[in-house]
Coordinates of N, CA and C and ligand atoms in Angstrom, one line a residue:
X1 N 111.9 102.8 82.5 CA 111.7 102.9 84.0 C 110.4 103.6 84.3
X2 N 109.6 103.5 85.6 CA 108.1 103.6 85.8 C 108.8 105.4 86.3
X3 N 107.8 106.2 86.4 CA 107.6 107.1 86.9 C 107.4 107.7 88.3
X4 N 108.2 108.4 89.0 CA 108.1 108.4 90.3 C 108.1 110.6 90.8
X5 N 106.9 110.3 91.6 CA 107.0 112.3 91.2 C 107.1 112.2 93.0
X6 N 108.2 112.8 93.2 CA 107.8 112.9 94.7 C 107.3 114.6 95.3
X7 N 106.8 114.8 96.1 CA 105.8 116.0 96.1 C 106.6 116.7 97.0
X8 N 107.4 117.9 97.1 CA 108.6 118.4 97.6 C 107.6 119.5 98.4
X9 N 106.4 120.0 98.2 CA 105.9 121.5 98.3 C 105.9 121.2 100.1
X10 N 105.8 122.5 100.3 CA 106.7 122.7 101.9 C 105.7 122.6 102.8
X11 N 104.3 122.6 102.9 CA 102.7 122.2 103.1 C 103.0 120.5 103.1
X12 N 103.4 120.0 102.4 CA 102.9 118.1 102.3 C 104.5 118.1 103.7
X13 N 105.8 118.9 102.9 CA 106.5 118.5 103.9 C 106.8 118.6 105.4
X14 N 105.9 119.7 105.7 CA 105.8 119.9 107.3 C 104.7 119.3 107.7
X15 N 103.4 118.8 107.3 CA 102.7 118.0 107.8 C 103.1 116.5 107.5
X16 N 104.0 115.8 106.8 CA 104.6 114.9 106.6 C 105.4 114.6 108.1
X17 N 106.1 115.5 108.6 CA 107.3 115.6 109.7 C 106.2 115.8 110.9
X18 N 105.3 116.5 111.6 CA 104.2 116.0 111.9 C 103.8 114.7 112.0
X19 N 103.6 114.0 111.1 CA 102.8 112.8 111.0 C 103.8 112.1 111.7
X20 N 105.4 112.1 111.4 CA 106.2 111.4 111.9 C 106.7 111.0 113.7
X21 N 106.2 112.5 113.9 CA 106.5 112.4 115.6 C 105.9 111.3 116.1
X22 N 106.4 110.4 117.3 CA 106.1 109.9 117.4 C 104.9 110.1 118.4
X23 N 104.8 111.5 119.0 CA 103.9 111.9 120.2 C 102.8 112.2 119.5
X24 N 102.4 112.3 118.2 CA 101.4 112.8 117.9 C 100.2 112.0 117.5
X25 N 99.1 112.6 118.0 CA 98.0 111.6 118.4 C 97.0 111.2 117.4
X26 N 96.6 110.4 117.8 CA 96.1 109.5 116.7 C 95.3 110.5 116.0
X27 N 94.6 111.1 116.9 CA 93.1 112.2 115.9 C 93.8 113.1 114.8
X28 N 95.1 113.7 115.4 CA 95.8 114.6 114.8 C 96.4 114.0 113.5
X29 N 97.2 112.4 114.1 CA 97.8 112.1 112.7 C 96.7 111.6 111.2
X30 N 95.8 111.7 112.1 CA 94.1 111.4 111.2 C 94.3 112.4 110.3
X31 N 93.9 113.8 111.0 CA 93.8 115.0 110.1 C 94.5 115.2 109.3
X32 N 95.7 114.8 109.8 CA 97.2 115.4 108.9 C 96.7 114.7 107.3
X33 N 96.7 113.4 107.6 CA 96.7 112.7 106.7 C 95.9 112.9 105.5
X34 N 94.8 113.2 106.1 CA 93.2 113.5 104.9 C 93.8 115.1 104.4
X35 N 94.4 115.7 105.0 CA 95.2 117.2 104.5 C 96.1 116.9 103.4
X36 N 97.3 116.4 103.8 CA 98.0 115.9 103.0 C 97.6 114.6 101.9
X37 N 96.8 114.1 101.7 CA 96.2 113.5 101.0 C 95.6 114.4 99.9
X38 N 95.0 115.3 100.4 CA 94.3 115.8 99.2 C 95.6 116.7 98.4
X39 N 96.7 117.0 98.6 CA 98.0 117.8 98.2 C 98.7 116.6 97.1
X40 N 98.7 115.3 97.7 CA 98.6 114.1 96.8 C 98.1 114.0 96.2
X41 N 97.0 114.1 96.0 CA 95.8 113.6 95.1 C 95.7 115.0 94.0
X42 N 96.2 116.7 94.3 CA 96.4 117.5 93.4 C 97.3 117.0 92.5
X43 N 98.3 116.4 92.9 CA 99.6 116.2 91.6 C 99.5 115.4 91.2
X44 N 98.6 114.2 91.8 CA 98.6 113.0 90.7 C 97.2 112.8 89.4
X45 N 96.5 113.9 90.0 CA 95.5 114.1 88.8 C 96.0 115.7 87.7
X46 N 97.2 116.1 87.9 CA 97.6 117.1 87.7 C 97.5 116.6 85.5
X47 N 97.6 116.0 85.4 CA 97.8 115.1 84.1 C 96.5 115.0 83.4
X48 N 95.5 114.7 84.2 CA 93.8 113.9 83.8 C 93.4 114.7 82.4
X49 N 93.2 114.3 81.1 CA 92.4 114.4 80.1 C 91.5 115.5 80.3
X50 N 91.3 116.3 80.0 CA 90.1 117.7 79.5 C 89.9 117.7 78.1
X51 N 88.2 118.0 78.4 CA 87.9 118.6 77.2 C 87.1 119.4 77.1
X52 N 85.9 120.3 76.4 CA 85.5 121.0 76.3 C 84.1 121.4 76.4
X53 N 83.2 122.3 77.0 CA 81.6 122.0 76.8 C 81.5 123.7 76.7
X54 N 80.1 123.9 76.0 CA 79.8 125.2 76.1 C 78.9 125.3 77.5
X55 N 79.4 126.9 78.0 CA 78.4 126.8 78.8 C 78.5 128.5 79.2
X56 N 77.2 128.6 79.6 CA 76.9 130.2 80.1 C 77.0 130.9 81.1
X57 N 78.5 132.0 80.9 CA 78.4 132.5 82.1 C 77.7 133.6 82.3
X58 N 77.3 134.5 83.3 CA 76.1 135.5 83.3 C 76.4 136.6 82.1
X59 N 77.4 136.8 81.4 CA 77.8 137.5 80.8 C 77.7 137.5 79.2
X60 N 78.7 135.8 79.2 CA 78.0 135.4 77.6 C 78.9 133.9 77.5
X61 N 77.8 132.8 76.5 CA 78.7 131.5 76.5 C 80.0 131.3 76.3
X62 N 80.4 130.6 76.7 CA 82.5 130.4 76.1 C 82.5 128.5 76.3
X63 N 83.1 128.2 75.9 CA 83.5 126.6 75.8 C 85.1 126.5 76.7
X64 N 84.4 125.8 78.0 CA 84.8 126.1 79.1 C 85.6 124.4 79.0
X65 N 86.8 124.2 80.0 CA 87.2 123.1 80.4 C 86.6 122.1 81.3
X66 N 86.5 121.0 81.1 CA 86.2 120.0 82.0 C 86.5 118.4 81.7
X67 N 86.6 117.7 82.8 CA 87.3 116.8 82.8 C 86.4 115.4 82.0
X68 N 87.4 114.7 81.0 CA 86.9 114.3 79.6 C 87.1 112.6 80.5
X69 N 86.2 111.9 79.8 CA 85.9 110.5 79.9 C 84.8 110.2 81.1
X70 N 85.3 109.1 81.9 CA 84.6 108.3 82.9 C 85.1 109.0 84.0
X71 N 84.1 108.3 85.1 CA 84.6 109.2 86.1 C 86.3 107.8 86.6
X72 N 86.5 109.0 87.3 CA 87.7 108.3 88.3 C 88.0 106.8 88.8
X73 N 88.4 106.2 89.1 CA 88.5 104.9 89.7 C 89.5 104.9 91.2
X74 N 89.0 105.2 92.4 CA 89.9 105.1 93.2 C 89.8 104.1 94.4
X75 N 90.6 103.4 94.3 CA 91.0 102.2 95.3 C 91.6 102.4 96.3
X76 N 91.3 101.9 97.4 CA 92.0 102.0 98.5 C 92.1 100.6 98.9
X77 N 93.3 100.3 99.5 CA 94.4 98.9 99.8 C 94.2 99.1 101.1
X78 N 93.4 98.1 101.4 CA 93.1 97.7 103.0 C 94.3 97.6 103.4
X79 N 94.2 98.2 105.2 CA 93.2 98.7 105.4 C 93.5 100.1 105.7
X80 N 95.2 100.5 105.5 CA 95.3 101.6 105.9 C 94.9 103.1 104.6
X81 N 95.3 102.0 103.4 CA 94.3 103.2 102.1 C 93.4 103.9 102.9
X82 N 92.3 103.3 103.5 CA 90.8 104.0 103.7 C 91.4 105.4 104.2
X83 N 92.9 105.8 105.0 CA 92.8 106.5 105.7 C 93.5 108.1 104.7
X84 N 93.3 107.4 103.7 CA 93.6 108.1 102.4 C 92.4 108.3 101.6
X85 N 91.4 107.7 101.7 CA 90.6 107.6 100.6 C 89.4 109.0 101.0
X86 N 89.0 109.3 102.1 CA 88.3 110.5 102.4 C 89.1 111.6 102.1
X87 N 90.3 111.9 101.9 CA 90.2 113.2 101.7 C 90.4 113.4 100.1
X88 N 90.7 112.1 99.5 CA 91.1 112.3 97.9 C 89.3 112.3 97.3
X89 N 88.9 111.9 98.3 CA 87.4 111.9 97.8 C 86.5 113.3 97.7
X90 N 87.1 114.1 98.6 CA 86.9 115.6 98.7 C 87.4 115.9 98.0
X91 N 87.9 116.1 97.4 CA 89.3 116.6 96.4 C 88.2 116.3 94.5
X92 N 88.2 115.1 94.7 CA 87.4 114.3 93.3 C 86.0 113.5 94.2
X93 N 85.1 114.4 94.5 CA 83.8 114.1 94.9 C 83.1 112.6 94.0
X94 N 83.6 113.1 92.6 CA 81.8 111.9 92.1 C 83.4 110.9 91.4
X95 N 84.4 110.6 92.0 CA 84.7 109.4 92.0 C 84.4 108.0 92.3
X96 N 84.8 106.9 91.7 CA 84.2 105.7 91.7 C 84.9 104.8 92.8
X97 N 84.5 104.2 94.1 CA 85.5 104.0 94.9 C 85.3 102.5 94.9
X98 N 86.6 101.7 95.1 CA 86.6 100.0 95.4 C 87.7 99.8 96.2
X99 N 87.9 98.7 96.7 CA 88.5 98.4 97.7 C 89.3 97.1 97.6
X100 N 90.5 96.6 97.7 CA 91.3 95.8 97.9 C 91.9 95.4 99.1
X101 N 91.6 94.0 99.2 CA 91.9 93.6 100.5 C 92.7 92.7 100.5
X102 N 93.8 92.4 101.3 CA 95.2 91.3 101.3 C 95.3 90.6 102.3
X103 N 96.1 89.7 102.4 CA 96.8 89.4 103.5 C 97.8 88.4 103.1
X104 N 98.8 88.5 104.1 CA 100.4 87.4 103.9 C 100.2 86.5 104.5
X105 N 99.8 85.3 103.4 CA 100.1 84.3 103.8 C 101.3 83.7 104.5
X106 N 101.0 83.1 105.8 CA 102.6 83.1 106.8 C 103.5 82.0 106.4
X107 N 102.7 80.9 105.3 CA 103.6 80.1 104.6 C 105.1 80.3 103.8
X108 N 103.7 80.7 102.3 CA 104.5 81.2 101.0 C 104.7 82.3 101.6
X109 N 104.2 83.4 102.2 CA 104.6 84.7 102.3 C 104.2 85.5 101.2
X110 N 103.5 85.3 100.2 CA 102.9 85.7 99.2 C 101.4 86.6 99.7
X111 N 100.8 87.4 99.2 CA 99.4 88.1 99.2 C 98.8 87.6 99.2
X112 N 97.9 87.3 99.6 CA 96.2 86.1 99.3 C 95.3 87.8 99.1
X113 N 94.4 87.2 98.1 CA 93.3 88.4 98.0 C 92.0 87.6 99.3
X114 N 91.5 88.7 100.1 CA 89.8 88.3 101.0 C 89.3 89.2 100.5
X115 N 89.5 90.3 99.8 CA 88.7 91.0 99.2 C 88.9 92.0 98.1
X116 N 87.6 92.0 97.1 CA 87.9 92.7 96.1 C 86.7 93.6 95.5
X117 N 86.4 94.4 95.2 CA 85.1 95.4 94.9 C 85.5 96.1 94.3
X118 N 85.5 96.5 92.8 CA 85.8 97.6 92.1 C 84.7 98.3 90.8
X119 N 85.2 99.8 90.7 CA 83.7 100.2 90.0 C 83.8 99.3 88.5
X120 N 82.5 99.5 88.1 CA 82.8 98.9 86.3 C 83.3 99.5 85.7
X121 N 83.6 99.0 84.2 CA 84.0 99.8 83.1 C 86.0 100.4 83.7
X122 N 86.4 99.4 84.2 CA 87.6 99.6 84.5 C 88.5 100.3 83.6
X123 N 88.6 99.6 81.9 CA 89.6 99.8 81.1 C 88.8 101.2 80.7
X124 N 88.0 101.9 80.9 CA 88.0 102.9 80.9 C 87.7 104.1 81.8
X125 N 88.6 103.7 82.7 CA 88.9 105.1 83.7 C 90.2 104.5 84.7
X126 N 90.5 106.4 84.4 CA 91.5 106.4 85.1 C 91.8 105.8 86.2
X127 N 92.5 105.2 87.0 CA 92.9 104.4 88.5 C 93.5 104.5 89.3
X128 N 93.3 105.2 90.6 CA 94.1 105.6 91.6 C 94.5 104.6 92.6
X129 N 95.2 103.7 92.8 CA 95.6 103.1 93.4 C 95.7 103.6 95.3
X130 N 95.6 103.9 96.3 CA 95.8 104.1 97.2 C 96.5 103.2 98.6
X131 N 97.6 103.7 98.8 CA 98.2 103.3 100.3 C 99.2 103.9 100.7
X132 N 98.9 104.1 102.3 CA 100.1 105.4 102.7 C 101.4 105.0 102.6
X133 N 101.9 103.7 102.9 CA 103.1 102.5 103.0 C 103.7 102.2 101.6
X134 N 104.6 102.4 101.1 CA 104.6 101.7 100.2 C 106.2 100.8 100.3
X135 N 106.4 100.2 101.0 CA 107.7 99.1 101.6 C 108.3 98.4 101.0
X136 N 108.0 97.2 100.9 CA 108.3 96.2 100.4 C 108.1 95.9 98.9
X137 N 106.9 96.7 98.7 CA 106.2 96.6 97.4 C 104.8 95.6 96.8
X138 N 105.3 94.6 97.6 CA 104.7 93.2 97.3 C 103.3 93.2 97.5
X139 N 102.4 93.9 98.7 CA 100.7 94.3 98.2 C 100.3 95.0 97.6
X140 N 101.1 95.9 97.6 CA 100.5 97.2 96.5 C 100.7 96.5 94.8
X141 N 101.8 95.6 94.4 CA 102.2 95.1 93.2 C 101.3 93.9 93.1
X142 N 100.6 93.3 94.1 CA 99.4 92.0 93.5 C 98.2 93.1 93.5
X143 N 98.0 93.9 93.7 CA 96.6 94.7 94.0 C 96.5 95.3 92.8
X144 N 97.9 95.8 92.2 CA 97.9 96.4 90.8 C 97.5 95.0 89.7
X145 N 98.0 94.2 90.5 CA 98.2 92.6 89.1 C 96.5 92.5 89.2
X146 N 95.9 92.6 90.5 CA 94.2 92.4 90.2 C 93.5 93.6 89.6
X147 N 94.0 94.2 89.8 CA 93.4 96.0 89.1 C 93.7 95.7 87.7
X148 N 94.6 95.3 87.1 CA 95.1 95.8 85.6 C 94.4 93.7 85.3
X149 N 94.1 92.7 85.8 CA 93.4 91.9 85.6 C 91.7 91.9 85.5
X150 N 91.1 93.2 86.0 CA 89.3 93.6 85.8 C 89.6 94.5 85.0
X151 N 91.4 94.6 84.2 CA 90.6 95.5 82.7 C 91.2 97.2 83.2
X152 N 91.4 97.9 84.4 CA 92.3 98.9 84.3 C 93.8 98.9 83.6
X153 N 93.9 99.9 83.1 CA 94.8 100.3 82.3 C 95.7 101.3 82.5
X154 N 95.3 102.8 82.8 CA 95.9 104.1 83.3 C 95.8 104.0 84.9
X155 N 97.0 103.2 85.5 CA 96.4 103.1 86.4 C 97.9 104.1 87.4
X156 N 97.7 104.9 88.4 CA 99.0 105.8 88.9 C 98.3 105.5 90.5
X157 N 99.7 105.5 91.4 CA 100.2 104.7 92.9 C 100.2 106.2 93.7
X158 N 99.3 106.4 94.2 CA 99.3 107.4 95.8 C 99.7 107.3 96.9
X159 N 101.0 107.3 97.4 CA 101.5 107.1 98.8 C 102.1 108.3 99.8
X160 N 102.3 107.8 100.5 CA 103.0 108.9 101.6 C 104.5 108.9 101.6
X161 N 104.2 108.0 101.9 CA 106.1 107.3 102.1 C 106.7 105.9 101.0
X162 N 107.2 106.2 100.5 CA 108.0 104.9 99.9 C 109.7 105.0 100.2
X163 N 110.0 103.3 100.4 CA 111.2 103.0 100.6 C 112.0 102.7 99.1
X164 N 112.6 103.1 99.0 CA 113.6 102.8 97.7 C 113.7 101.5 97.1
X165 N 113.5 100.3 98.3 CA 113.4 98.8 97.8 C 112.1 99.0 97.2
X166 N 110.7 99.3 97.9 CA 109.6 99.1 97.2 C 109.3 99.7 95.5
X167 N 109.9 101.0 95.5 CA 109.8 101.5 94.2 C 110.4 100.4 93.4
X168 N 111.5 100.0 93.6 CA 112.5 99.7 92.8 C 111.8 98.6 92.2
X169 N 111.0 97.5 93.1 CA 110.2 97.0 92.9 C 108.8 96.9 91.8
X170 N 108.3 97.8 92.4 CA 107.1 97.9 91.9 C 107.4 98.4 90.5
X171 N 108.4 99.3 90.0 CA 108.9 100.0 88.7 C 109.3 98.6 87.9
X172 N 109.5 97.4 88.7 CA 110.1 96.7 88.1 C 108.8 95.6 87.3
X173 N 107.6 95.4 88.3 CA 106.7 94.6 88.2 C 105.8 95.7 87.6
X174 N 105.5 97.1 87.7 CA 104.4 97.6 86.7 C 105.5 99.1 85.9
X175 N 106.4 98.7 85.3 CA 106.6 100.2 85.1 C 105.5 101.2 84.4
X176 N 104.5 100.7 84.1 CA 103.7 102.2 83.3 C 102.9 102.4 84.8
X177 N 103.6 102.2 86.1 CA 102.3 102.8 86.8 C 103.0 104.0 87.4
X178 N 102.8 105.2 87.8 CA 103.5 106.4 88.1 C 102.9 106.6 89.9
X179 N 103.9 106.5 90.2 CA 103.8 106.8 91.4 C 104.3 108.0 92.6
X180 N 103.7 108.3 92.9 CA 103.1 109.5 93.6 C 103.6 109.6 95.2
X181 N 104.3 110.8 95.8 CA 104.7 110.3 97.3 C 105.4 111.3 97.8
X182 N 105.2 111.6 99.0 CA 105.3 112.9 99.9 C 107.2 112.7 100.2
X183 N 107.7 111.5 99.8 CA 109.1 111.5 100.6 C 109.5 110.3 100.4
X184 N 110.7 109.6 99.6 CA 111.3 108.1 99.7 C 112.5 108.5 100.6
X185 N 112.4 107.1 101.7 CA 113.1 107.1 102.7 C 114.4 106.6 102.7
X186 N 115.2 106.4 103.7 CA 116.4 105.4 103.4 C 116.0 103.9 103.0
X187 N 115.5 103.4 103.6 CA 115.8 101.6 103.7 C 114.0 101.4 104.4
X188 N 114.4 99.6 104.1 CA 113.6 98.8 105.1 C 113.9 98.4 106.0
X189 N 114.0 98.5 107.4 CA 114.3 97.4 108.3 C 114.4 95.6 108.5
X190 N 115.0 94.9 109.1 CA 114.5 93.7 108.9 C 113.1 93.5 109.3
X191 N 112.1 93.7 109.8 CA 110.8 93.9 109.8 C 110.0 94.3 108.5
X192 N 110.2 95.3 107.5 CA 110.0 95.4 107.1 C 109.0 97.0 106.8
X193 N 109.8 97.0 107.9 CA 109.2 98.9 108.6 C 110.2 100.0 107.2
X194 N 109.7 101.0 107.2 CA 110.8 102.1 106.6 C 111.0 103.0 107.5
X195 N 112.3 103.0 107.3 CA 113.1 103.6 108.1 C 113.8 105.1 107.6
X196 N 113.4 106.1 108.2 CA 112.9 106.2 109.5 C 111.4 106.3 109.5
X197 N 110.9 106.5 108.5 CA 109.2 106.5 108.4 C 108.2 107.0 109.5
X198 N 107.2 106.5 109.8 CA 106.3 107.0 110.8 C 105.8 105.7 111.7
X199 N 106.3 104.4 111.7 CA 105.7 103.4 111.9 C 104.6 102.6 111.0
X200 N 104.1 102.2 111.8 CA 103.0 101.2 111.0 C 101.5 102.3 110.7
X201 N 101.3 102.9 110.0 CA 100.5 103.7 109.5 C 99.1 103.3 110.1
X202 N 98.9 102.1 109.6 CA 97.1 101.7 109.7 C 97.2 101.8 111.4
X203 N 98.2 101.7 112.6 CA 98.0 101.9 113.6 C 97.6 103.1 114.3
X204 N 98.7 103.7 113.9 CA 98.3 105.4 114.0 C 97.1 105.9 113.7
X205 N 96.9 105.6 112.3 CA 95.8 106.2 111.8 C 94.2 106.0 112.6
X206 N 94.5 104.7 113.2 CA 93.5 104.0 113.8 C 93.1 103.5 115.0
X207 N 94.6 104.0 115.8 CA 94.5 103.9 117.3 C 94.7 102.5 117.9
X208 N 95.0 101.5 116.9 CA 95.1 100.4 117.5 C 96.9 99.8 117.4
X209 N 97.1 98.8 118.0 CA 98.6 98.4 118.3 C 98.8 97.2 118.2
Ligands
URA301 N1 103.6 99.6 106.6 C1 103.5 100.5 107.6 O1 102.5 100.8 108.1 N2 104.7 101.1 108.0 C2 105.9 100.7 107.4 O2 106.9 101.3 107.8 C3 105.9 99.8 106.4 C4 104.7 99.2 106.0

């Protein structure tokens, strides 16, 4: 079974409950989010490879820690990721950023890709997958099938909220991906909302309805 760390610390959880009101305004649930984002983005790089370089402190050299390979790979899943992607970027500055873009087709109901941009050299760096939603499962699990199709491999899921259907899901279609999240909720609605959740995130975050 895939990996699931949920982030209990009482900082992610009171701005999490915050995010949720439903009075609170867009600028605010902005900030919350890039806050708690970067609290996310501590535990899911808490793991990342080190290794070693010499270097001089005013005192005298020692062979100091630092972080070993390529740089980062972090993706944000249109279009509410983006509203994730600034503060994990503060957090890991000279990361490599791309972008995945979806949409449900109203047919099949399946994901259509309109967009795709990712750094090179995939299979060698790490991959941070990003989106605050994780529901149903079904975008975040084709975005991973195109991520681990350009060649990523270590690739770990950043979210805010996941519903129990979605994990169950996604554990089922990528289990080596470890996924990361401030709170799994009860259920989905018939809509497809989580319940009780915060609503439609990319709205909030973005002022639009
Ligand atoms: N996407 C959202 O923005 N909110 C949900 O509750 C589910 C999916």
């Amino acid at each position: 079974m895939g990996k699931l760390t949920i982030v209990d610390h009482p900082l992610v959880q009171h701005k999490l409950t915050l995010m949720r009101e439903k009075e609170t305004p867009t600028a605010v649930f902005r900030q919350l989010l890039r806050e708690i984002s970067q609290l996310l983005a501590y535990e899911i790089t808490r793991e990342l490879p080190l290794t070693h370089k010499t270097i001089n402190t005013p005192i005298e050299p020692m062979e100091a820690p630092t972080l070993a390979g390529k740089k980062l790979a972090l993706i944000s899943i249109l279009r509410a990721g983006n509203g994730l992607l600034d503060g994990v970027l503060e957090l890991i500055p000279s990361a490599r950023v791309g972008f995945v873009g979806l949409y449900r087709d109203e047919e099949t109901l399946k994901p259509v890709q309109y967009y795709f941009k990712v750094p090179d050299a995939m299979s060698e760096r790490v991959t941070i997958a990003v989106d605050p939603m994780l529901a149903t499962g079904n975008s975040s699990i084709a975005a991973i099938d195109l991520l681990k199709e350009a060649g990523a491999k270590d690739i770990r899921f950043l979210c805010l909220l996941a519903a129990p259907e979605g994990i169950e899901t996604m554990h089922k279609a990528h289990p080596d991906v470890e996924i990361v999240t401030a709170a799994v909720d009860k259920q989905l609605n018939e809509h497809g909302y989580i319940v009780p959740g915060l609503g439609d995130a990319g709205d909030r975050m973005f002022g639009t309805k």
